[in-house]
PDB file of C-alpha atoms in Angstrom:
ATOM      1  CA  UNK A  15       5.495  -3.054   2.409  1.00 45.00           C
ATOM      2  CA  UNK A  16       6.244  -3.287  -1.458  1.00 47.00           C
ATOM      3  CA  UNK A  17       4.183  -2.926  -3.942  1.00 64.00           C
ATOM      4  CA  UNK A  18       4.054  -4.513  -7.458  1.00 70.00           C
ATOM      5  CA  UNK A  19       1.423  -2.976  -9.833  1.00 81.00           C
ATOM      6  CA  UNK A  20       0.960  -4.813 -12.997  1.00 85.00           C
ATOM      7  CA  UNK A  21      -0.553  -3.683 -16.439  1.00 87.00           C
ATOM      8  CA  UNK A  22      -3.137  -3.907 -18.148  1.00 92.00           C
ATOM      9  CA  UNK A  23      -5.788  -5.258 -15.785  1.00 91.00           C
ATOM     10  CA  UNK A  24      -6.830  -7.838 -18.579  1.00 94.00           C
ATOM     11  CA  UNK A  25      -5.563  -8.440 -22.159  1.00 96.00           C
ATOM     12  CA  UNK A  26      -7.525 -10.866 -24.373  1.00 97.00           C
ATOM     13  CA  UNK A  27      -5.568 -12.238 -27.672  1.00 97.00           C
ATOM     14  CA  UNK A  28      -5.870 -14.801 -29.960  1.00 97.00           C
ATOM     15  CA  UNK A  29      -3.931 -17.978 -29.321  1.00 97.00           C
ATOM     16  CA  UNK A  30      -0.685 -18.059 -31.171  1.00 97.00           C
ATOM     17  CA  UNK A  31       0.049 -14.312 -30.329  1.00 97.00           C
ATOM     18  CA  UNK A  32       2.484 -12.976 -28.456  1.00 97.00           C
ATOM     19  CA  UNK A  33       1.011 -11.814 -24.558  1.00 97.00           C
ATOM     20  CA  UNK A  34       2.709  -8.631 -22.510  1.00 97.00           C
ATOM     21  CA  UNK A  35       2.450  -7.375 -19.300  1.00 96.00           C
ATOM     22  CA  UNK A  36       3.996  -5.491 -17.112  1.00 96.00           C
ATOM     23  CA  UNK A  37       5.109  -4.795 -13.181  1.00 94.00           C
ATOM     24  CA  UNK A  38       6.008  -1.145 -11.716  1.00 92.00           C
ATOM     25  CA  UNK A  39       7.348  -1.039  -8.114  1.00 88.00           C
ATOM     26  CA  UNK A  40       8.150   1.914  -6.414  1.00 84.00           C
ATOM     27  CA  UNK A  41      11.612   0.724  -3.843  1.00 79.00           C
ATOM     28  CA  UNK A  42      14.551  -0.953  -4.131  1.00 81.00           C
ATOM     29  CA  UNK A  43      13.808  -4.479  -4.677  1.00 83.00           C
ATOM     30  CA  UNK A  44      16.302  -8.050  -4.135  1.00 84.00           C
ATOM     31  CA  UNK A  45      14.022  -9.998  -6.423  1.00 88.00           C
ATOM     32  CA  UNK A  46      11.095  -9.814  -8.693  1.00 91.00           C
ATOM     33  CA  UNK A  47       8.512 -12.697  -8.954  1.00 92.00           C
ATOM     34  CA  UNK A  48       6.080 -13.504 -11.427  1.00 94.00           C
ATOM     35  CA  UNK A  49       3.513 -15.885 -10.492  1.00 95.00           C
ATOM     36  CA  UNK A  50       0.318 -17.394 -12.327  1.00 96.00           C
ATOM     37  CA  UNK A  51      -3.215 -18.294 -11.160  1.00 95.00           C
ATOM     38  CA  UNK A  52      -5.743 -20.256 -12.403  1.00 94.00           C
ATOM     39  CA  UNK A  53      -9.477 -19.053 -11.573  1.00 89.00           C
ATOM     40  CA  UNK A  54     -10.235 -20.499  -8.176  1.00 87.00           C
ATOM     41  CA  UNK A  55      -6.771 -22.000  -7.367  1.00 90.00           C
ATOM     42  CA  UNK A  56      -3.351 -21.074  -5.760  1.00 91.00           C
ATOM     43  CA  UNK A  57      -0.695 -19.270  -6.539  1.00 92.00           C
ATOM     44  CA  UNK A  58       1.959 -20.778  -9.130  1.00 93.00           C
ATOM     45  CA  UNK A  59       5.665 -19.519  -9.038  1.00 92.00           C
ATOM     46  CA  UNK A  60       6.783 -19.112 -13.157  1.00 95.00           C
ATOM     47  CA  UNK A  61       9.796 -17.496 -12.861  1.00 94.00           C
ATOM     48  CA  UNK A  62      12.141 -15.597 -10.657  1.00 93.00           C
ATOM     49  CA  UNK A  63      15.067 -12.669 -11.846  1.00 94.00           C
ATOM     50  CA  UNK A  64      17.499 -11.044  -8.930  1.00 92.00           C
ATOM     51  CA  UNK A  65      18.192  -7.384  -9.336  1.00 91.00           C
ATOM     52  CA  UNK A  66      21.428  -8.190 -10.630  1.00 94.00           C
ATOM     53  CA  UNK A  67      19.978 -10.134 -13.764  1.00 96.00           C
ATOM     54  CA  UNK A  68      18.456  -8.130 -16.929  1.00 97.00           C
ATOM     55  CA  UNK A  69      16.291 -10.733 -18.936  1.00 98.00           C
ATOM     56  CA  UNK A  70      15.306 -14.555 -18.093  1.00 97.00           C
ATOM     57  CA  UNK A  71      13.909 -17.302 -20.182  1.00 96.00           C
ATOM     58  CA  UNK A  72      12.271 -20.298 -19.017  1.00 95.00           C
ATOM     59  CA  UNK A  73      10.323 -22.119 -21.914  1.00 96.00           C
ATOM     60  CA  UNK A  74       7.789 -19.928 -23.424  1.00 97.00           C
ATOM     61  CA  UNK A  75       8.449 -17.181 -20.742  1.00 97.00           C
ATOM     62  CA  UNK A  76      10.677 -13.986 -21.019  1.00 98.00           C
ATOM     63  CA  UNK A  77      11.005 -11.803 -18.154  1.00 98.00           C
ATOM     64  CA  UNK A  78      12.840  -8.694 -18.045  1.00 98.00           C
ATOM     65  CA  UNK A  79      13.814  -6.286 -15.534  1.00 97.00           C
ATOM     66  CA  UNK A  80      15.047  -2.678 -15.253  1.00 96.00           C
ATOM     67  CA  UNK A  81      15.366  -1.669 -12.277  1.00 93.00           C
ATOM     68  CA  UNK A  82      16.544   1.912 -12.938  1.00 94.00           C
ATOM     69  CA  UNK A  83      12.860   2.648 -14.443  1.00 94.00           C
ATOM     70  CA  UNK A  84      11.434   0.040 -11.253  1.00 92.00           C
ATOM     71  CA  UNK A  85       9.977  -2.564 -13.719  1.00 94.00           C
ATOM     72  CA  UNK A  86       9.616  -5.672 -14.737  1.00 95.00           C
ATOM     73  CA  UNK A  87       7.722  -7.449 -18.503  1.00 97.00           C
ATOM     74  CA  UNK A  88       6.815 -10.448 -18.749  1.00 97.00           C
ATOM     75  CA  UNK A  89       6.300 -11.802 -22.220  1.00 98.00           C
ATOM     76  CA  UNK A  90       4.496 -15.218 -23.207  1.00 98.00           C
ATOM     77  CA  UNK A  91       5.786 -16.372 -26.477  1.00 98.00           C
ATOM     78  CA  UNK A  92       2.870 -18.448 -28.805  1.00 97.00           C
ATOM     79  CA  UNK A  93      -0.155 -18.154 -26.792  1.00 97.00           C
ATOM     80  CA  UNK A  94      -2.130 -20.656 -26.027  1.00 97.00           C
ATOM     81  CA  UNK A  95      -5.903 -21.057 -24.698  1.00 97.00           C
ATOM     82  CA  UNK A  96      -4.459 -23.082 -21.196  1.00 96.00           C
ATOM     83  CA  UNK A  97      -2.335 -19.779 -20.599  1.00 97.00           C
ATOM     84  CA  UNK A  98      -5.619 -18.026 -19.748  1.00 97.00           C
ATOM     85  CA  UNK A  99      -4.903 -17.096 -16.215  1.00 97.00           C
ATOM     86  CA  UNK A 100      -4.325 -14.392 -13.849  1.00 95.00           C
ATOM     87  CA  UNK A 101      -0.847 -12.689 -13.408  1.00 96.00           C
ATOM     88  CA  UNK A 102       0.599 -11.346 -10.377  1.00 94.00           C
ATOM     89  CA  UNK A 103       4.225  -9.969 -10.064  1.00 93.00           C
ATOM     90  CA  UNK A 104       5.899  -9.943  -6.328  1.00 89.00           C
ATOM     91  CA  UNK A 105       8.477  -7.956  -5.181  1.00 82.00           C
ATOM     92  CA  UNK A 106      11.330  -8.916  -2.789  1.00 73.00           C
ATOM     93  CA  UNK A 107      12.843  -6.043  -0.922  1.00 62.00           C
ATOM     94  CA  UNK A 108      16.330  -5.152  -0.903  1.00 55.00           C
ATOM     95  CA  UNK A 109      17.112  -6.150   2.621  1.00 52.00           C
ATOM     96  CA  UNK A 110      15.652  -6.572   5.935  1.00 52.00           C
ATOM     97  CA  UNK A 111      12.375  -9.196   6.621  1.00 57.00           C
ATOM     98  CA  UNK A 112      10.570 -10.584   3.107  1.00 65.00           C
ATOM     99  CA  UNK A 113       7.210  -9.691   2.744  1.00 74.00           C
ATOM    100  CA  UNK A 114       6.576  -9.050  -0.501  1.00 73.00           C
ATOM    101  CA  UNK A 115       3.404  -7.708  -1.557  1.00 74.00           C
ATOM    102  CA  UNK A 116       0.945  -8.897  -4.637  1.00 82.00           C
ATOM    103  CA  UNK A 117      -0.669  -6.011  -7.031  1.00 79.00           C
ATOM    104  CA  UNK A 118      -4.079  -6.994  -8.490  1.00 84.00           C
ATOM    105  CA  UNK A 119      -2.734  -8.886 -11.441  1.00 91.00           C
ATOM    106  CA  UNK A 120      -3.411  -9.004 -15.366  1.00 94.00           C
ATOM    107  CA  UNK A 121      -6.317 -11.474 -16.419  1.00 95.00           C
ATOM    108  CA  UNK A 122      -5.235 -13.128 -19.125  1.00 97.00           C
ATOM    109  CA  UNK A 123      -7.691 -14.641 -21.880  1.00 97.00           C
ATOM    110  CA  UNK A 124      -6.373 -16.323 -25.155  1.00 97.00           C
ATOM    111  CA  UNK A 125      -9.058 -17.227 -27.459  1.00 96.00           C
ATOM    112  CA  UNK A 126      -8.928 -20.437 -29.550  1.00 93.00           C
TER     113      UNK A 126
ATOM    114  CA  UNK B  29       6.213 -34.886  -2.492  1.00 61.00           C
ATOM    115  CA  UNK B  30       6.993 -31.195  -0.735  1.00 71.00           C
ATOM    116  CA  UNK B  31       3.874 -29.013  -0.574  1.00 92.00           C
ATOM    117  CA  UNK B  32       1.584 -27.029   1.424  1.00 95.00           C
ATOM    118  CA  UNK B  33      -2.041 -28.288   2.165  1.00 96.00           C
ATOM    119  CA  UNK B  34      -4.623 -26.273   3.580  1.00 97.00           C
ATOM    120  CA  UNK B  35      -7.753 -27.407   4.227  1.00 96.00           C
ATOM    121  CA  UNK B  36     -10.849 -27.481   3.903  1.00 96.00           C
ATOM    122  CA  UNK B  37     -11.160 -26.815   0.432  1.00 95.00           C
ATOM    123  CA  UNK B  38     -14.344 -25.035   1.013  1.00 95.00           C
ATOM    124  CA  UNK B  39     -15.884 -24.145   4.276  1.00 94.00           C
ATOM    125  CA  UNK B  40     -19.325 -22.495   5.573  1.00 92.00           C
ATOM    126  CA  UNK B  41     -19.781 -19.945   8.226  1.00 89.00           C
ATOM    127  CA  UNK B  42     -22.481 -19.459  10.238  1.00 89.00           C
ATOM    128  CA  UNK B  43     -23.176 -15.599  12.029  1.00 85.00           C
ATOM    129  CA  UNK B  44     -21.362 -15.318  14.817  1.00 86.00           C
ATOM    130  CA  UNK B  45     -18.909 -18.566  14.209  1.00 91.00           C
ATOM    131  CA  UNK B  46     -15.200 -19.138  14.841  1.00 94.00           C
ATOM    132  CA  UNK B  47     -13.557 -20.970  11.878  1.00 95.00           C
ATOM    133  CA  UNK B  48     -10.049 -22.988  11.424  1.00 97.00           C
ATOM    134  CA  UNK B  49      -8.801 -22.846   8.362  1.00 97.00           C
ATOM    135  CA  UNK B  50      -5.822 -25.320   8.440  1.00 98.00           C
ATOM    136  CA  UNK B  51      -2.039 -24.889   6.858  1.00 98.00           C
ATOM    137  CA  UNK B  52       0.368 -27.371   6.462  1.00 98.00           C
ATOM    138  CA  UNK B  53       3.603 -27.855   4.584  1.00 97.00           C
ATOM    139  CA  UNK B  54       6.308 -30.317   4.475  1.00 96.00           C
ATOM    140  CA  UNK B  55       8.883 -27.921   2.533  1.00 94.00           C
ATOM    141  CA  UNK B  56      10.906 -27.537   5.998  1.00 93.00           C
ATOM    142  CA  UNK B  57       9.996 -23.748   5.571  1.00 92.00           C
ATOM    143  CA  UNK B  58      10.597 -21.137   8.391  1.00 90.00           C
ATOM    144  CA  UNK B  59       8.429 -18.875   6.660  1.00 91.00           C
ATOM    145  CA  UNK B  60       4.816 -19.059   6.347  1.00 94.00           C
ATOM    146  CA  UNK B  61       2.427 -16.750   5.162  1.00 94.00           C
ATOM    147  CA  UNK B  62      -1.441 -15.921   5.146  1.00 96.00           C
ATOM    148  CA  UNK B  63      -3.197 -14.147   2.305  1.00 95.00           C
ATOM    149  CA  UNK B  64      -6.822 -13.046   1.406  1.00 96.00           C
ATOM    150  CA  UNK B  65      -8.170 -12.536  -1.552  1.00 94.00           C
ATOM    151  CA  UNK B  66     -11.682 -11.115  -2.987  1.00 92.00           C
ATOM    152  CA  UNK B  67     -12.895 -11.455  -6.508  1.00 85.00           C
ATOM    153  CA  UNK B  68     -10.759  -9.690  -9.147  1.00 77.00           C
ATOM    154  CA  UNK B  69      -8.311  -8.340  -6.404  1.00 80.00           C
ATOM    155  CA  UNK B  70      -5.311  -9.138  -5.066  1.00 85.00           C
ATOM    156  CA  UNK B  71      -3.745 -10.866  -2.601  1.00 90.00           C
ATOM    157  CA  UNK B  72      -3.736  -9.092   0.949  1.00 92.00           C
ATOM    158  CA  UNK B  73      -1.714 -10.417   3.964  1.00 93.00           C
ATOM    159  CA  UNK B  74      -3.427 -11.117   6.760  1.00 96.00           C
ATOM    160  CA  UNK B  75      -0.733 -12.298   9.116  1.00 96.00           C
ATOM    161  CA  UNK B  76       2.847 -13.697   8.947  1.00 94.00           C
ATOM    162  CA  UNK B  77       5.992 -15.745  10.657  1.00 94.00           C
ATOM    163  CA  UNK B  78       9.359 -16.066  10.046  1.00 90.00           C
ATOM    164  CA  UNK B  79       9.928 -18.734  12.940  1.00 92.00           C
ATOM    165  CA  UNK B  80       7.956 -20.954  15.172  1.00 95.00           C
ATOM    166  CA  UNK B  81       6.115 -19.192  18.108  1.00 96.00           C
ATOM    167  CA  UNK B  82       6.568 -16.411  16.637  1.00 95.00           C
ATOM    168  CA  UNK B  83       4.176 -14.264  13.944  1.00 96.00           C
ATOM    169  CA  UNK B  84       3.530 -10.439  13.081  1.00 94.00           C
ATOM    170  CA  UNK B  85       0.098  -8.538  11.930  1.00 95.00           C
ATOM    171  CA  UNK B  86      -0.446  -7.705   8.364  1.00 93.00           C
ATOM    172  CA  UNK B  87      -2.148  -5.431   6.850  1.00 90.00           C
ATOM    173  CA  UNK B  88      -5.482  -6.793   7.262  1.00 94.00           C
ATOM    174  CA  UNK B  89      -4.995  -8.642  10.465  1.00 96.00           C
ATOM    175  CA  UNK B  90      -8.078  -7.325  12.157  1.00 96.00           C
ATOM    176  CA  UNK B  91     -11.056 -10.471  13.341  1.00 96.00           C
ATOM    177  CA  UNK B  92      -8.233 -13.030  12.478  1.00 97.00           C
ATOM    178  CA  UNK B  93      -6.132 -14.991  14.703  1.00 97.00           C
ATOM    179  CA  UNK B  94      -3.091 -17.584  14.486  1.00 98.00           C
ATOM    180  CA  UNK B  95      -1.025 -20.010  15.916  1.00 98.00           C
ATOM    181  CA  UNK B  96       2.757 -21.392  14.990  1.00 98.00           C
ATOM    182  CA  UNK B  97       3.360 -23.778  17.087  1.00 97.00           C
ATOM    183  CA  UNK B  98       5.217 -26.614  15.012  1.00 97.00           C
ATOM    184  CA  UNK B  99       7.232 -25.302  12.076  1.00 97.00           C
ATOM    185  CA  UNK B 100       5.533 -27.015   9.748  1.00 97.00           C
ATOM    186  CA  UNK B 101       1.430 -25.833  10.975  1.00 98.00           C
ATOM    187  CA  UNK B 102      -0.118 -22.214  10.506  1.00 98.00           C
ATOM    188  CA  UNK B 103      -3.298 -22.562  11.334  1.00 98.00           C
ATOM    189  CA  UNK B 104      -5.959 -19.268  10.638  1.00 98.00           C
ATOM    190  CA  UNK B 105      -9.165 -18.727  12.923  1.00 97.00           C
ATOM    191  CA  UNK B 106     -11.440 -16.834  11.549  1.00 96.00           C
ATOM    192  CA  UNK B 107     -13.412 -15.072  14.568  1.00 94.00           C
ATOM    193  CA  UNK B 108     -16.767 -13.260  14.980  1.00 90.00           C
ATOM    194  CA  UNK B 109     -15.167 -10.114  15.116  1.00 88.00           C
ATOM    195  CA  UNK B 110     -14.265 -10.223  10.979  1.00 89.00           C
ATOM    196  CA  UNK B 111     -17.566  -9.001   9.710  1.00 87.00           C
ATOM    197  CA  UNK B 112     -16.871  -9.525   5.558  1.00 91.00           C
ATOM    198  CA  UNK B 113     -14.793 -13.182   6.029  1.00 93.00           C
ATOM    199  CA  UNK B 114     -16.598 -14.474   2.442  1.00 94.00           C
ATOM    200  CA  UNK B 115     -13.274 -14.904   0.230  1.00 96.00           C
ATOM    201  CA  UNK B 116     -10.394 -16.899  -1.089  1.00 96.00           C
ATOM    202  CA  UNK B 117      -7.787 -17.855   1.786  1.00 97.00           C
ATOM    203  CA  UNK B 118      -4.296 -18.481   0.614  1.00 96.00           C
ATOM    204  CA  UNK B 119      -1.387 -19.762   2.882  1.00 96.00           C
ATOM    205  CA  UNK B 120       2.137 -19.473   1.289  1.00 94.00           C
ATOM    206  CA  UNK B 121       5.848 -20.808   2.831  1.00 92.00           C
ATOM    207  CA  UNK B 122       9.110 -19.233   1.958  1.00 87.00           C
ATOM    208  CA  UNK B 123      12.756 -20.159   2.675  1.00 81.00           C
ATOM    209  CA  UNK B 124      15.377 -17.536   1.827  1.00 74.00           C
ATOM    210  CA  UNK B 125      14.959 -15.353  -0.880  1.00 71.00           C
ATOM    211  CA  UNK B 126      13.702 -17.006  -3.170  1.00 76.00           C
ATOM    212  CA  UNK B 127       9.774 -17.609  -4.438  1.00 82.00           C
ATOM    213  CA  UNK B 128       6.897 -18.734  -2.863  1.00 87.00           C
ATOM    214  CA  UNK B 129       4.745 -21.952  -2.426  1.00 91.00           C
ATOM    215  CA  UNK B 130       1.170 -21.585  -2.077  1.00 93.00           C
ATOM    216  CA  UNK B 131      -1.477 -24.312  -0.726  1.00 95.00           C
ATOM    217  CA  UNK B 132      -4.270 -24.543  -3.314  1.00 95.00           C
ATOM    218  CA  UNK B 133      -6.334 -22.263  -1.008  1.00 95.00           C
ATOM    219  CA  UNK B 134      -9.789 -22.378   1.346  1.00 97.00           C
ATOM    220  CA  UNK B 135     -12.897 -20.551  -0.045  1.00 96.00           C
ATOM    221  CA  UNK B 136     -15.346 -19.440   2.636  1.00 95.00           C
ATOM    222  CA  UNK B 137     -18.685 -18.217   2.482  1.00 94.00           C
ATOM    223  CA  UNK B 138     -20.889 -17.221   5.433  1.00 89.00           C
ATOM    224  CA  UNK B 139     -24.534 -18.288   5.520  1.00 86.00           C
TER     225      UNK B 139
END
């Protein structure tokens, strides 16, 4: 199966800042997905980019992707304390059945 | 509005106890997905199917069963034979490439 990796394990800022963090994979990939999770809940899809796309923007989100070094940012413009989450990229694979796999994610913590 | 539901939201285990965790979505998925997860880990598939009466092992499928018998159910047991099943259960649906939908997830805890 794939396998998206994301770093750091946790980052802890000050709300306003600027938050990175990043997604390695190790195959060819159709898709990349980042998701968000709040402690105790499910799963929420933020953002999607297709192999063919370099950088997407949705609100305060930027995701890039470059999939000659297999990775993927995501960057959270102007931080704020209800962005305190977990992180997890996805992977979708490059053909064949789509089960994309889930690293251990970034935990997230903006300070007020 | 389209969603998945799974339910209970939390649910107790006895020693030795088969547990349903239920699954449902009204997204018209063919997809659906389980996942577990443990504190400060990822998620970790348990079992999957692309089409009704029809589902694949994951990685972790080992002490769990399931069922898809309607396209929109995907029930999880739970059986005796999983000896660690304290955790976060997640159930996802998919349609074509594109992201996920997750049900706001089951936490069990055996007693």
């Amino acid at each position: 199966s794939q396998q998206g990796e994301e770093d750091p394990q946790a980052l802890s800022i000050q709300e306003g800042e600027n938050a990175t963090m990043n997604c390695s994979y190790k195959t060819s990939i159709n898709n990349l997905q980042w998701y968000r999770q709040n402690s105790g809940r499910g799963l929420v899809h933020l953002i999607l980019i297709r192999s063919n796309e370099r950088e997407k923007h949705s609100g305060r989100l930027r995701v890039t992707l470059d999939t000659s070094k297999k990775s993927s940012s995501l960057l959270i413009t102007a931080s704020r304390a209800a962005d305190t989450a977990s992180y997890f990229c996805a992977t979708g694979p490059g053909g064949g059945s789509y089960i994309p796999t889930f690293g251990r994610g970034t935990s997230l913590i903006v300070h007020p | 509005d389209g969603g998945i539901t799974q339910s209970p939201k939390y649910l107790f285990r006895k020693e030795g106890q088969n547990v349903t965790l239920s699954c449902e979505q009204n997204l018209n998925h063919d997809a659906m997905y389980w996942y577990r997860q443990d504190p400060g880990q990822g998620l970790r598939l348990i079992y999957y199917s692309q089409i009704v009466n029809d589902f694949q092992k994951g990685d972790i499928a080992e002490g769990y069963s399931v069922s898809r018998e309607k396209k929109e159910s995907f029930p999880l047991t739970v059986t005796s034979a999983q000896k660690n099943p304290t955790a976060f259960y997640l159930c996802a649906s998919i349609q074509g490439n594109n992201g996920y939908t997750f049900g706001s997830g089951t936490r069990l805890t055996v007693v």
